[in-house]
PDB file of C-alpha atoms in Angstrom:
ATOM      1  CA  UNK A   1      39.335  32.630  45.234  1.00 49.00           C
ATOM      2  CA  UNK A   2      42.742  31.972  43.710  1.00 49.00           C
ATOM      3  CA  UNK A   3      43.110  32.118  39.955  1.00 47.00           C
ATOM      4  CA  UNK A   4      44.037  28.410  39.683  1.00 49.00           C
ATOM      5  CA  UNK A   5      40.986  27.391  41.763  1.00 49.00           C
ATOM      6  CA  UNK A   6      38.730  29.642  39.696  1.00 43.00           C
ATOM      7  CA  UNK A   7      39.912  28.113  36.428  1.00 41.00           C
ATOM      8  CA  UNK A   8      39.406  24.633  37.855  1.00 46.00           C
ATOM      9  CA  UNK A   9      35.814  25.411  38.807  1.00 43.00           C
ATOM     10  CA  UNK A  10      35.193  27.019  35.416  1.00 43.00           C
ATOM     11  CA  UNK A  11      36.676  24.013  33.624  1.00 47.00           C
ATOM     12  CA  UNK A  12      34.527  21.608  35.645  1.00 48.00           C
ATOM     13  CA  UNK A  13      31.375  23.559  34.840  1.00 44.00           C
ATOM     14  CA  UNK A  14      32.264  23.662  31.150  1.00 44.00           C
ATOM     15  CA  UNK A  15      32.754  19.913  31.146  1.00 44.00           C
ATOM     16  CA  UNK A  16      29.170  19.456  32.342  1.00 44.00           C
ATOM     17  CA  UNK A  17      27.646  21.814  29.760  1.00 42.00           C
ATOM     18  CA  UNK A  18      27.637  19.320  26.833  1.00 48.00           C
ATOM     19  CA  UNK A  19      26.018  16.681  29.060  1.00 45.00           C
ATOM     20  CA  UNK A  20      23.366  19.149  30.209  1.00 43.00           C
ATOM     21  CA  UNK A  21      22.719  20.301  26.639  1.00 43.00           C
ATOM     22  CA  UNK A  22      22.348  16.704  25.473  1.00 42.00           C
ATOM     23  CA  UNK A  23      19.977  15.945  28.307  1.00 46.00           C
ATOM     24  CA  UNK A  24      17.789  18.869  27.260  1.00 48.00           C
ATOM     25  CA  UNK A  25      17.625  17.816  23.619  1.00 52.00           C
ATOM     26  CA  UNK A  26      14.256  16.228  22.652  1.00 60.00           C
ATOM     27  CA  UNK A  27      14.262  12.501  22.038  1.00 84.00           C
ATOM     28  CA  UNK A  28      14.291  11.354  18.408  1.00 93.00           C
ATOM     29  CA  UNK A  29      10.683  10.743  17.287  1.00 97.00           C
ATOM     30  CA  UNK A  30       9.772   7.176  16.391  1.00 98.00           C
ATOM     31  CA  UNK A  31       7.464   6.118  13.560  1.00 98.00           C
ATOM     32  CA  UNK A  32       5.632   2.836  13.953  1.00 98.00           C
ATOM     33  CA  UNK A  33       5.368   1.123  10.563  1.00 98.00           C
ATOM     34  CA  UNK A  34       2.683  -1.577  10.511  1.00 98.00           C
ATOM     35  CA  UNK A  35       2.123  -3.859   7.530  1.00 96.00           C
ATOM     36  CA  UNK A  36       0.565  -7.245   6.864  1.00 91.00           C
ATOM     37  CA  UNK A  37       3.287  -8.206   4.364  1.00 90.00           C
ATOM     38  CA  UNK A  38       7.076  -8.534   4.745  1.00 92.00           C
ATOM     39  CA  UNK A  39      10.109  -6.317   4.229  1.00 93.00           C
ATOM     40  CA  UNK A  40      11.400  -8.489   1.370  1.00 91.00           C
ATOM     41  CA  UNK A  41       8.422  -7.681  -0.864  1.00 86.00           C
ATOM     42  CA  UNK A  42       8.391  -3.979   0.001  1.00 90.00           C
ATOM     43  CA  UNK A  43      11.936  -2.789  -0.689  1.00 93.00           C
ATOM     44  CA  UNK A  44      11.019  -0.278  -3.402  1.00 92.00           C
ATOM     45  CA  UNK A  45       7.951   0.868  -1.491  1.00 94.00           C
ATOM     46  CA  UNK A  46      10.030   1.557   1.622  1.00 97.00           C
ATOM     47  CA  UNK A  47      12.419   3.639  -0.462  1.00 97.00           C
ATOM     48  CA  UNK A  48       9.464   5.703  -1.679  1.00 97.00           C
ATOM     49  CA  UNK A  49       8.133   6.086   1.884  1.00 98.00           C
ATOM     50  CA  UNK A  50      11.526   7.332   3.078  1.00 98.00           C
ATOM     51  CA  UNK A  51      11.629   9.747   0.139  1.00 98.00           C
ATOM     52  CA  UNK A  52       8.335  11.233   1.296  1.00 98.00           C
ATOM     53  CA  UNK A  53       9.713  11.611   4.804  1.00 98.00           C
ATOM     54  CA  UNK A  54      12.789  13.376   3.456  1.00 98.00           C
ATOM     55  CA  UNK A  55      10.573  15.944   1.727  1.00 96.00           C
ATOM     56  CA  UNK A  56       9.596  17.064   5.211  1.00 94.00           C
ATOM     57  CA  UNK A  57      13.188  17.094   6.433  1.00 97.00           C
ATOM     58  CA  UNK A  58      13.159  13.689   8.165  1.00 98.00           C
ATOM     59  CA  UNK A  59      15.929  11.164   7.546  1.00 97.00           C
ATOM     60  CA  UNK A  60      15.860   7.756   9.219  1.00 97.00           C
ATOM     61  CA  UNK A  61      18.710   7.374  11.681  1.00 96.00           C
ATOM     62  CA  UNK A  62      19.447  11.099  11.762  1.00 97.00           C
ATOM     63  CA  UNK A  63      16.380  12.809  13.170  1.00 97.00           C
ATOM     64  CA  UNK A  64      13.736  10.076  13.103  1.00 98.00           C
ATOM     65  CA  UNK A  65      13.607   6.346  13.863  1.00 98.00           C
ATOM     66  CA  UNK A  66      11.275   3.726  12.380  1.00 98.00           C
ATOM     67  CA  UNK A  67      10.008   0.677  14.263  1.00 98.00           C
ATOM     68  CA  UNK A  68       8.845  -1.923  11.731  1.00 98.00           C
ATOM     69  CA  UNK A  69       6.192  -4.502  12.516  1.00 98.00           C
ATOM     70  CA  UNK A  70       5.579  -7.037   9.734  1.00 97.00           C
ATOM     71  CA  UNK A  71       2.815  -9.645   9.924  1.00 95.00           C
ATOM     72  CA  UNK A  72       4.395 -11.730   7.113  1.00 92.00           C
ATOM     73  CA  UNK A  73       0.995 -12.509   5.624  1.00 85.00           C
ATOM     74  CA  UNK A  74      -0.583 -13.522   8.950  1.00 89.00           C
ATOM     75  CA  UNK A  75      -3.395 -10.998   9.299  1.00 89.00           C
ATOM     76  CA  UNK A  76      -4.374 -12.286  12.731  1.00 92.00           C
ATOM     77  CA  UNK A  77      -1.042 -11.017  14.084  1.00 96.00           C
ATOM     78  CA  UNK A  78      -1.818  -7.391  13.251  1.00 96.00           C
ATOM     79  CA  UNK A  79      -3.766  -6.507  16.441  1.00 97.00           C
ATOM     80  CA  UNK A  80      -0.907  -7.590  18.705  1.00 98.00           C
ATOM     81  CA  UNK A  81       1.687  -5.881  16.504  1.00 98.00           C
ATOM     82  CA  UNK A  82      -0.363  -2.682  16.624  1.00 98.00           C
ATOM     83  CA  UNK A  83      -0.677  -2.942  20.419  1.00 98.00           C
ATOM     84  CA  UNK A  84       3.079  -3.413  20.626  1.00 98.00           C
ATOM     85  CA  UNK A  85       3.628  -0.120  18.791  1.00 98.00           C
ATOM     86  CA  UNK A  86       1.199   1.584  21.155  1.00 98.00           C
ATOM     87  CA  UNK A  87       3.132   0.239  24.151  1.00 97.00           C
ATOM     88  CA  UNK A  88       6.294   1.505  22.465  1.00 96.00           C
ATOM     89  CA  UNK A  89       4.652   4.977  22.516  1.00 96.00           C
ATOM     90  CA  UNK A  90       5.580   5.793  18.940  1.00 98.00           C
ATOM     91  CA  UNK A  91       4.871   9.316  17.707  1.00 98.00           C
ATOM     92  CA  UNK A  92       2.801   8.168  14.710  1.00 98.00           C
ATOM     93  CA  UNK A  93       1.760   4.879  13.091  1.00 98.00           C
ATOM     94  CA  UNK A  94       2.015   4.529   9.287  1.00 98.00           C
ATOM     95  CA  UNK A  95      -0.016   1.831   7.498  1.00 98.00           C
ATOM     96  CA  UNK A  96       0.609   2.389   3.775  1.00 95.00           C
ATOM     97  CA  UNK A  97      -1.481   0.432   1.260  1.00 88.00           C
ATOM     98  CA  UNK A  98      -2.810  -1.947   3.892  1.00 89.00           C
ATOM     99  CA  UNK A  99      -6.463  -1.859   4.995  1.00 88.00           C
ATOM    100  CA  UNK A 100      -6.176  -4.667   7.624  1.00 90.00           C
ATOM    101  CA  UNK A 101      -3.176  -2.929   9.219  1.00 95.00           C
ATOM    102  CA  UNK A 102      -5.067   0.371   9.273  1.00 96.00           C
ATOM    103  CA  UNK A 103      -8.057  -1.225  10.981  1.00 95.00           C
ATOM    104  CA  UNK A 104      -5.786  -2.905  13.541  1.00 97.00           C
ATOM    105  CA  UNK A 105      -4.024   0.377  14.312  1.00 98.00           C
ATOM    106  CA  UNK A 106      -7.339   2.215  14.620  1.00 97.00           C
ATOM    107  CA  UNK A 107      -8.617  -0.404  17.074  1.00 97.00           C
ATOM    108  CA  UNK A 108      -5.408  -0.199  19.119  1.00 98.00           C
ATOM    109  CA  UNK A 109      -5.318   3.553  19.782  1.00 98.00           C
ATOM    110  CA  UNK A 110      -7.452   6.679  19.733  1.00 96.00           C
ATOM    111  CA  UNK A 111      -4.562   8.909  20.756  1.00 97.00           C
ATOM    112  CA  UNK A 112      -1.546   8.137  18.557  1.00 98.00           C
ATOM    113  CA  UNK A 113      -1.842   9.649  15.041  1.00 98.00           C
ATOM    114  CA  UNK A 114      -2.304   7.141  12.216  1.00 98.00           C
ATOM    115  CA  UNK A 115      -1.465   7.812   8.551  1.00 98.00           C
ATOM    116  CA  UNK A 116      -2.955   5.307   6.103  1.00 97.00           C
ATOM    117  CA  UNK A 117      -3.103   4.593   2.394  1.00 94.00           C
ATOM    118  CA  UNK A 118      -6.087   2.416   1.485  1.00 90.00           C
ATOM    119  CA  UNK A 119      -8.141   1.540  -1.575  1.00 82.00           C
ATOM    120  CA  UNK A 120     -11.474   1.472   0.263  1.00 79.00           C
ATOM    121  CA  UNK A 121     -13.714   4.333   1.360  1.00 84.00           C
ATOM    122  CA  UNK A 122     -12.297   5.509   4.730  1.00 91.00           C
ATOM    123  CA  UNK A 123     -15.619   7.116   5.659  1.00 91.00           C
ATOM    124  CA  UNK A 124     -17.584   3.913   5.046  1.00 86.00           C
ATOM    125  CA  UNK A 125     -14.898   2.042   6.959  1.00 88.00           C
ATOM    126  CA  UNK A 126     -15.355   4.316   9.966  1.00 92.00           C
ATOM    127  CA  UNK A 127     -11.798   5.612   9.904  1.00 95.00           C
ATOM    128  CA  UNK A 128     -12.673   9.271   9.318  1.00 96.00           C
ATOM    129  CA  UNK A 129     -15.787  11.439   9.537  1.00 95.00           C
ATOM    130  CA  UNK A 130     -15.239  13.004   6.125  1.00 94.00           C
ATOM    131  CA  UNK A 131     -12.527  13.412   3.515  1.00 94.00           C
ATOM    132  CA  UNK A 132     -12.095  17.132   4.191  1.00 95.00           C
ATOM    133  CA  UNK A 133     -12.316  16.981   8.002  1.00 95.00           C
ATOM    134  CA  UNK A 134     -11.247  13.541   9.280  1.00 97.00           C
ATOM    135  CA  UNK A 135     -12.000  14.642  12.832  1.00 94.00           C
ATOM    136  CA  UNK A 136     -10.012  12.022  14.745  1.00 96.00           C
ATOM    137  CA  UNK A 137      -6.517  10.599  15.002  1.00 98.00           C
ATOM    138  CA  UNK A 138      -6.530   9.089  11.492  1.00 98.00           C
ATOM    139  CA  UNK A 139      -5.908  10.504   8.003  1.00 98.00           C
ATOM    140  CA  UNK A 140      -4.014   9.616   4.854  1.00 97.00           C
ATOM    141  CA  UNK A 141      -4.379   8.720   1.185  1.00 95.00           C
ATOM    142  CA  UNK A 142      -7.477   7.105  -0.324  1.00 90.00           C
ATOM    143  CA  UNK A 143      -6.568   5.643  -3.689  1.00 76.00           C
ATOM    144  CA  UNK A 144     -10.021   4.172  -4.413  1.00 68.00           C
ATOM    145  CA  UNK A 145      -8.927   0.979  -6.148  1.00 59.00           C
ATOM    146  CA  UNK A 146     -12.429  -0.440  -5.903  1.00 60.00           C
ATOM    147  CA  UNK A 147     -13.856   2.436  -7.946  1.00 64.00           C
ATOM    148  CA  UNK A 148     -11.367   1.569 -10.704  1.00 80.00           C
ATOM    149  CA  UNK A 149     -12.737  -1.948 -11.066  1.00 78.00           C
ATOM    150  CA  UNK A 150     -15.211  -1.029 -13.799  1.00 79.00           C
ATOM    151  CA  UNK A 151     -12.492   0.501 -15.939  1.00 86.00           C
ATOM    152  CA  UNK A 152     -10.246  -2.532 -15.440  1.00 91.00           C
ATOM    153  CA  UNK A 153     -13.009  -4.934 -16.419  1.00 90.00           C
ATOM    154  CA  UNK A 154     -13.699  -2.950 -19.585  1.00 90.00           C
ATOM    155  CA  UNK A 155     -10.025  -3.025 -20.551  1.00 93.00           C
ATOM    156  CA  UNK A 156      -9.873  -6.776 -19.895  1.00 94.00           C
ATOM    157  CA  UNK A 157     -12.819  -7.401 -22.218  1.00 92.00           C
ATOM    158  CA  UNK A 158     -11.122  -5.348 -24.913  1.00 93.00           C
ATOM    159  CA  UNK A 159      -7.919  -7.317 -24.357  1.00 93.00           C
ATOM    160  CA  UNK A 160      -9.619 -10.736 -24.443  1.00 93.00           C
ATOM    161  CA  UNK A 161     -12.699 -10.430 -26.705  1.00 90.00           C
ATOM    162  CA  UNK A 162     -12.755 -14.207 -27.199  1.00 89.00           C
ATOM    163  CA  UNK A 163     -13.273 -14.889 -23.486  1.00 91.00           C
ATOM    164  CA  UNK A 164     -16.566 -16.589 -22.668  1.00 89.00           C
ATOM    165  CA  UNK A 165     -16.283 -15.936 -18.936  1.00 89.00           C
ATOM    166  CA  UNK A 166     -14.618 -13.367 -16.746  1.00 94.00           C
ATOM    167  CA  UNK A 167     -13.361 -14.371 -13.317  1.00 95.00           C
ATOM    168  CA  UNK A 168     -12.475 -12.040 -10.464  1.00 95.00           C
ATOM    169  CA  UNK A 169     -10.010 -13.303  -7.855  1.00 96.00           C
ATOM    170  CA  UNK A 170     -10.625 -11.818  -4.402  1.00 94.00           C
ATOM    171  CA  UNK A 171      -9.270 -12.262  -0.901  1.00 92.00           C
ATOM    172  CA  UNK A 172     -12.125 -13.020   1.550  1.00 90.00           C
ATOM    173  CA  UNK A 173     -10.007 -11.550   4.371  1.00 82.00           C
ATOM    174  CA  UNK A 174      -9.949  -8.153   2.634  1.00 77.00           C
ATOM    175  CA  UNK A 175     -12.271  -5.715   4.403  1.00 71.00           C
ATOM    176  CA  UNK A 176     -14.064  -4.605   1.232  1.00 76.00           C
ATOM    177  CA  UNK A 177     -14.289  -7.838  -0.723  1.00 84.00           C
ATOM    178  CA  UNK A 178     -18.095  -7.773  -0.599  1.00 83.00           C
ATOM    179  CA  UNK A 179     -18.149  -4.235  -2.044  1.00 79.00           C
ATOM    180  CA  UNK A 180     -15.609  -5.195  -4.687  1.00 82.00           C
ATOM    181  CA  UNK A 181     -17.625  -8.220  -5.803  1.00 88.00           C
ATOM    182  CA  UNK A 182     -20.781  -6.109  -5.918  1.00 85.00           C
ATOM    183  CA  UNK A 183     -19.041  -3.525  -8.121  1.00 82.00           C
ATOM    184  CA  UNK A 184     -17.673  -6.207 -10.453  1.00 86.00           C
ATOM    185  CA  UNK A 185     -21.094  -7.809 -10.824  1.00 88.00           C
ATOM    186  CA  UNK A 186     -22.720  -4.443 -11.529  1.00 85.00           C
ATOM    187  CA  UNK A 187     -20.063  -3.571 -14.101  1.00 82.00           C
ATOM    188  CA  UNK A 188     -20.394  -6.990 -15.735  1.00 86.00           C
ATOM    189  CA  UNK A 189     -24.156  -6.498 -16.027  1.00 86.00           C
ATOM    190  CA  UNK A 190     -23.649  -3.161 -17.791  1.00 83.00           C
ATOM    191  CA  UNK A 191     -21.049  -4.688 -20.115  1.00 82.00           C
ATOM    192  CA  UNK A 192     -23.243  -7.784 -20.596  1.00 86.00           C
ATOM    193  CA  UNK A 193     -20.518 -10.246 -19.810  1.00 85.00           C
ATOM    194  CA  UNK A 194     -20.615 -13.273 -17.473  1.00 87.00           C
ATOM    195  CA  UNK A 195     -18.550 -13.017 -14.299  1.00 91.00           C
ATOM    196  CA  UNK A 196     -17.571 -15.569 -11.682  1.00 93.00           C
ATOM    197  CA  UNK A 197     -15.832 -15.152  -8.314  1.00 95.00           C
ATOM    198  CA  UNK A 198     -12.907 -17.161  -6.965  1.00 96.00           C
ATOM    199  CA  UNK A 199     -11.455 -16.646  -3.502  1.00 96.00           C
ATOM    200  CA  UNK A 200      -7.924 -17.037  -2.139  1.00 96.00           C
ATOM    201  CA  UNK A 201      -6.314 -15.885   1.085  1.00 92.00           C
ATOM    202  CA  UNK A 202      -3.327 -18.259   1.201  1.00 93.00           C
ATOM    203  CA  UNK A 203      -0.599 -19.377  -1.187  1.00 94.00           C
ATOM    204  CA  UNK A 204      -2.212 -22.804  -1.518  1.00 96.00           C
ATOM    205  CA  UNK A 205      -5.602 -21.265  -2.289  1.00 97.00           C
ATOM    206  CA  UNK A 206      -4.059 -19.200  -5.090  1.00 97.00           C
ATOM    207  CA  UNK A 207      -2.716 -22.423  -6.610  1.00 97.00           C
ATOM    208  CA  UNK A 208      -6.141 -24.027  -6.237  1.00 97.00           C
ATOM    209  CA  UNK A 209      -7.873 -21.045  -7.886  1.00 96.00           C
ATOM    210  CA  UNK A 210      -5.660 -21.326 -10.958  1.00 96.00           C
ATOM    211  CA  UNK A 211      -6.186 -25.076 -11.082  1.00 95.00           C
ATOM    212  CA  UNK A 212      -9.913 -24.328 -11.272  1.00 94.00           C
ATOM    213  CA  UNK A 213      -9.323 -21.714 -13.990  1.00 93.00           C
ATOM    214  CA  UNK A 214      -7.264 -24.186 -16.025  1.00 92.00           C
ATOM    215  CA  UNK A 215     -10.351 -26.396 -16.283  1.00 92.00           C
ATOM    216  CA  UNK A 216     -12.357 -23.508 -17.775  1.00 88.00           C
ATOM    217  CA  UNK A 217     -10.936 -22.594 -21.198  1.00 86.00           C
ATOM    218  CA  UNK A 218     -11.460 -19.151 -22.704  1.00 90.00           C
ATOM    219  CA  UNK A 219     -11.455 -17.442 -19.322  1.00 93.00           C
ATOM    220  CA  UNK A 220     -10.051 -14.022 -18.494  1.00 95.00           C
ATOM    221  CA  UNK A 221      -8.966 -13.022 -14.989  1.00 97.00           C
ATOM    222  CA  UNK A 222      -9.356  -9.809 -12.998  1.00 96.00           C
ATOM    223  CA  UNK A 223      -7.166  -9.789  -9.867  1.00 96.00           C
ATOM    224  CA  UNK A 224      -8.668  -7.783  -7.029  1.00 90.00           C
ATOM    225  CA  UNK A 225      -6.644  -5.183  -5.121  1.00 85.00           C
ATOM    226  CA  UNK A 226      -5.226  -6.005  -1.688  1.00 83.00           C
ATOM    227  CA  UNK A 227      -1.871  -6.241   0.077  1.00 79.00           C
ATOM    228  CA  UNK A 228      -1.782 -10.062   0.047  1.00 86.00           C
ATOM    229  CA  UNK A 229      -2.082 -10.311  -3.737  1.00 92.00           C
ATOM    230  CA  UNK A 230       0.514  -7.570  -4.154  1.00 88.00           C
ATOM    231  CA  UNK A 231       2.940  -9.571  -1.998  1.00 87.00           C
ATOM    232  CA  UNK A 232       2.215 -12.681  -4.134  1.00 93.00           C
ATOM    233  CA  UNK A 233       2.383 -10.872  -7.488  1.00 94.00           C
ATOM    234  CA  UNK A 234       5.179 -13.072  -8.855  1.00 95.00           C
ATOM    235  CA  UNK A 235       3.199 -16.225  -8.063  1.00 96.00           C
ATOM    236  CA  UNK A 236       0.068 -14.812  -9.700  1.00 97.00           C
ATOM    237  CA  UNK A 237       1.892 -13.711 -12.855  1.00 96.00           C
ATOM    238  CA  UNK A 238       3.701 -17.052 -13.145  1.00 97.00           C
ATOM    239  CA  UNK A 239       0.511 -19.085 -12.798  1.00 97.00           C
ATOM    240  CA  UNK A 240      -1.349 -16.899 -15.304  1.00 96.00           C
ATOM    241  CA  UNK A 241       1.445 -17.431 -17.838  1.00 95.00           C
ATOM    242  CA  UNK A 242       1.647 -21.175 -17.134  1.00 95.00           C
ATOM    243  CA  UNK A 243      -2.086 -21.620 -17.776  1.00 94.00           C
ATOM    244  CA  UNK A 244      -2.207 -19.060 -20.624  1.00 93.00           C
ATOM    245  CA  UNK A 245      -4.800 -16.908 -18.885  1.00 95.00           C
ATOM    246  CA  UNK A 246      -5.059 -13.214 -19.863  1.00 96.00           C
ATOM    247  CA  UNK A 247      -5.151 -11.275 -16.599  1.00 97.00           C
ATOM    248  CA  UNK A 248      -5.646  -7.676 -15.506  1.00 96.00           C
ATOM    249  CA  UNK A 249      -3.930  -6.504 -12.305  1.00 96.00           C
ATOM    250  CA  UNK A 250      -4.383  -3.453 -10.053  1.00 90.00           C
ATOM    251  CA  UNK A 251      -0.771  -2.190  -9.892  1.00 88.00           C
ATOM    252  CA  UNK A 252       2.228  -1.722 -12.193  1.00 90.00           C
ATOM    253  CA  UNK A 253       4.332  -3.908  -9.866  1.00 89.00           C
ATOM    254  CA  UNK A 254       2.431  -6.911 -11.266  1.00 95.00           C
ATOM    255  CA  UNK A 255       3.515  -6.011 -14.810  1.00 95.00           C
ATOM    256  CA  UNK A 256       7.088  -5.632 -13.575  1.00 94.00           C
ATOM    257  CA  UNK A 257       6.792  -9.193 -12.235  1.00 94.00           C
ATOM    258  CA  UNK A 258       5.567 -10.558 -15.564  1.00 96.00           C
ATOM    259  CA  UNK A 259       1.869  -9.724 -15.386  1.00 97.00           C
ATOM    260  CA  UNK A 260       0.166  -8.943 -18.695  1.00 97.00           C
ATOM    261  CA  UNK A 261      -1.541  -5.613 -17.996  1.00 97.00           C
ATOM    262  CA  UNK A 262      -2.317  -3.397 -15.023  1.00 96.00           C
ATOM    263  CA  UNK A 263      -4.161  -0.184 -14.344  1.00 94.00           C
ATOM    264  CA  UNK A 264      -4.227   1.752 -11.092  1.00 90.00           C
ATOM    265  CA  UNK A 265      -2.507   4.321  -8.934  1.00 89.00           C
ATOM    266  CA  UNK A 266       1.270   4.585  -8.984  1.00 90.00           C
ATOM    267  CA  UNK A 267       2.011   2.808  -5.718  1.00 87.00           C
ATOM    268  CA  UNK A 268       5.499   4.222  -5.363  1.00 92.00           C
ATOM    269  CA  UNK A 269       3.912   7.666  -5.386  1.00 93.00           C
ATOM    270  CA  UNK A 270       1.239   6.515  -2.913  1.00 93.00           C
ATOM    271  CA  UNK A 271       3.977   5.413  -0.509  1.00 95.00           C
ATOM    272  CA  UNK A 272       5.809   8.696  -1.061  1.00 96.00           C
ATOM    273  CA  UNK A 273       2.624  10.601  -0.248  1.00 96.00           C
ATOM    274  CA  UNK A 274       2.186   8.494   2.891  1.00 97.00           C
ATOM    275  CA  UNK A 275       5.714   9.337   3.988  1.00 98.00           C
ATOM    276  CA  UNK A 276       5.117  13.020   3.280  1.00 97.00           C
ATOM    277  CA  UNK A 277       1.910  13.047   5.341  1.00 97.00           C
ATOM    278  CA  UNK A 278       3.691  11.205   8.148  1.00 98.00           C
ATOM    279  CA  UNK A 279       6.319  13.941   8.165  1.00 98.00           C
ATOM    280  CA  UNK A 280       3.637  16.613   8.451  1.00 97.00           C
ATOM    281  CA  UNK A 281       2.185  14.865  11.491  1.00 98.00           C
ATOM    282  CA  UNK A 282       5.657  14.652  13.048  1.00 97.00           C
ATOM    283  CA  UNK A 283       5.915  18.426  12.628  1.00 97.00           C
ATOM    284  CA  UNK A 284       2.782  18.892  14.701  1.00 96.00           C
ATOM    285  CA  UNK A 285      -0.118  18.939  12.250  1.00 97.00           C
ATOM    286  CA  UNK A 286      -3.150  17.062  13.560  1.00 97.00           C
ATOM    287  CA  UNK A 287      -4.765  14.237  11.558  1.00 97.00           C
ATOM    288  CA  UNK A 288      -8.169  15.692  12.421  1.00 96.00           C
ATOM    289  CA  UNK A 289      -7.316  18.738  10.311  1.00 95.00           C
ATOM    290  CA  UNK A 290      -5.414  17.012   7.476  1.00 97.00           C
ATOM    291  CA  UNK A 291      -7.821  16.079   4.664  1.00 97.00           C
ATOM    292  CA  UNK A 292      -7.725  12.632   3.115  1.00 97.00           C
ATOM    293  CA  UNK A 293      -6.052  13.101  -0.263  1.00 94.00           C
ATOM    294  CA  UNK A 294      -6.085  11.074  -3.466  1.00 88.00           C
ATOM    295  CA  UNK A 295      -3.136   9.821  -5.526  1.00 87.00           C
ATOM    296  CA  UNK A 296      -1.672  12.200  -8.045  1.00 79.00           C
ATOM    297  CA  UNK A 297      -0.584   9.553 -10.555  1.00 85.00           C
ATOM    298  CA  UNK A 298      -2.459   6.706 -12.278  1.00 88.00           C
ATOM    299  CA  UNK A 299      -0.915   4.493 -14.914  1.00 93.00           C
ATOM    300  CA  UNK A 300      -1.664   1.813 -17.477  1.00 96.00           C
ATOM    301  CA  UNK A 301       1.274  -0.567 -17.998  1.00 97.00           C
ATOM    302  CA  UNK A 302       1.350  -3.351 -20.608  1.00 97.00           C
ATOM    303  CA  UNK A 303       3.910  -6.157 -20.687  1.00 97.00           C
ATOM    304  CA  UNK A 304       4.427  -6.993 -24.362  1.00 96.00           C
ATOM    305  CA  UNK A 305       6.891  -9.771 -23.491  1.00 96.00           C
ATOM    306  CA  UNK A 306       4.108 -11.606 -21.672  1.00 96.00           C
ATOM    307  CA  UNK A 307       1.612 -10.780 -24.433  1.00 96.00           C
ATOM    308  CA  UNK A 308       3.850 -12.399 -27.064  1.00 95.00           C
ATOM    309  CA  UNK A 309       4.398 -15.453 -24.854  1.00 94.00           C
ATOM    310  CA  UNK A 310       0.626 -15.845 -24.489  1.00 93.00           C
ATOM    311  CA  UNK A 311       0.019 -15.193 -28.183  1.00 93.00           C
ATOM    312  CA  UNK A 312      -2.121 -12.156 -27.399  1.00 93.00           C
ATOM    313  CA  UNK A 313      -2.293  -9.171 -29.732  1.00 93.00           C
ATOM    314  CA  UNK A 314      -2.718  -5.959 -27.752  1.00 95.00           C
ATOM    315  CA  UNK A 315      -5.336  -3.659 -29.341  1.00 94.00           C
ATOM    316  CA  UNK A 316      -3.945  -0.367 -30.640  1.00 95.00           C
ATOM    317  CA  UNK A 317      -6.488   1.503 -28.537  1.00 94.00           C
ATOM    318  CA  UNK A 318      -4.911   0.135 -25.351  1.00 95.00           C
ATOM    319  CA  UNK A 319      -1.364   0.672 -26.622  1.00 95.00           C
ATOM    320  CA  UNK A 320      -2.207   4.298 -27.324  1.00 95.00           C
ATOM    321  CA  UNK A 321      -3.466   4.755 -23.757  1.00 94.00           C
ATOM    322  CA  UNK A 322      -0.523   2.989 -22.109  1.00 96.00           C
ATOM    323  CA  UNK A 323       1.770   5.042 -19.890  1.00 94.00           C
ATOM    324  CA  UNK A 324       4.462   2.398 -20.288  1.00 95.00           C
ATOM    325  CA  UNK A 325       5.009  -0.647 -22.494  1.00 96.00           C
ATOM    326  CA  UNK A 326       7.464  -3.301 -21.283  1.00 96.00           C
ATOM    327  CA  UNK A 327       9.277  -4.853 -24.267  1.00 92.00           C
TER     328      UNK A 327
END
């Protein structure tokens, strides 16, 4: 073969090498992100989730993609959105801080790994066999918001000693509303305080619940934990202020939105943990072998601006326990 012909063949082969190398590179993994809320109310949470992913070396757009599916408050859309992610053949489905989304994902697939963050008992819910050995395709973070209800109710009584009734606001669509109500009633019996239950699963029903509360003076409100109330936290805080109702909330994001007081897990850290666990699954660890973990941070946040507007004096005992005071 002549030298010129040889170089031409060599050059042609070299030109194909990059194409061949690219063809052999593995496809970028895709995370399916399923949530009953909307992107607009989850901006900070998404940042925390991405931070958790980055701890495992995954950066969206560089070596991992995320397919978002938002139900925008319409819980009945979750099964189809979950099925859509399954058809998309995502590598893992993340359902942070959303029990309905977790249940929908679990019903949609037994093969694709699912990483959750929920406030209910995942064993009782049938998601895992045990905390230490989940045993299936599902694992995540259990932040046990329901178990914190007793502590929240005690703080609310200390905050509003003049209250003649305590009202818990729950979402009937939430999977563990019955357990939550049972815990509240048991705690109220121990504390010897009267408790009533109001329900709301739509924006209009939240308005109606507060209209009912406005007709019952000297009431104090305990807002139950679920994704819908978190998405409507500004509405809840505004209505509580408008009707001068002292209210206890499950997350610091409520206090940031003008809520009086909140106690619960640091949700930004819960989302970060969810992202971190998702990264571990992407690296090949199996949900069956990844134990369900608990949050590492809990916090009590008091909004003194709201307290002054309501004419409420925060007891020094609560101020001393507060992780943060908004002034």
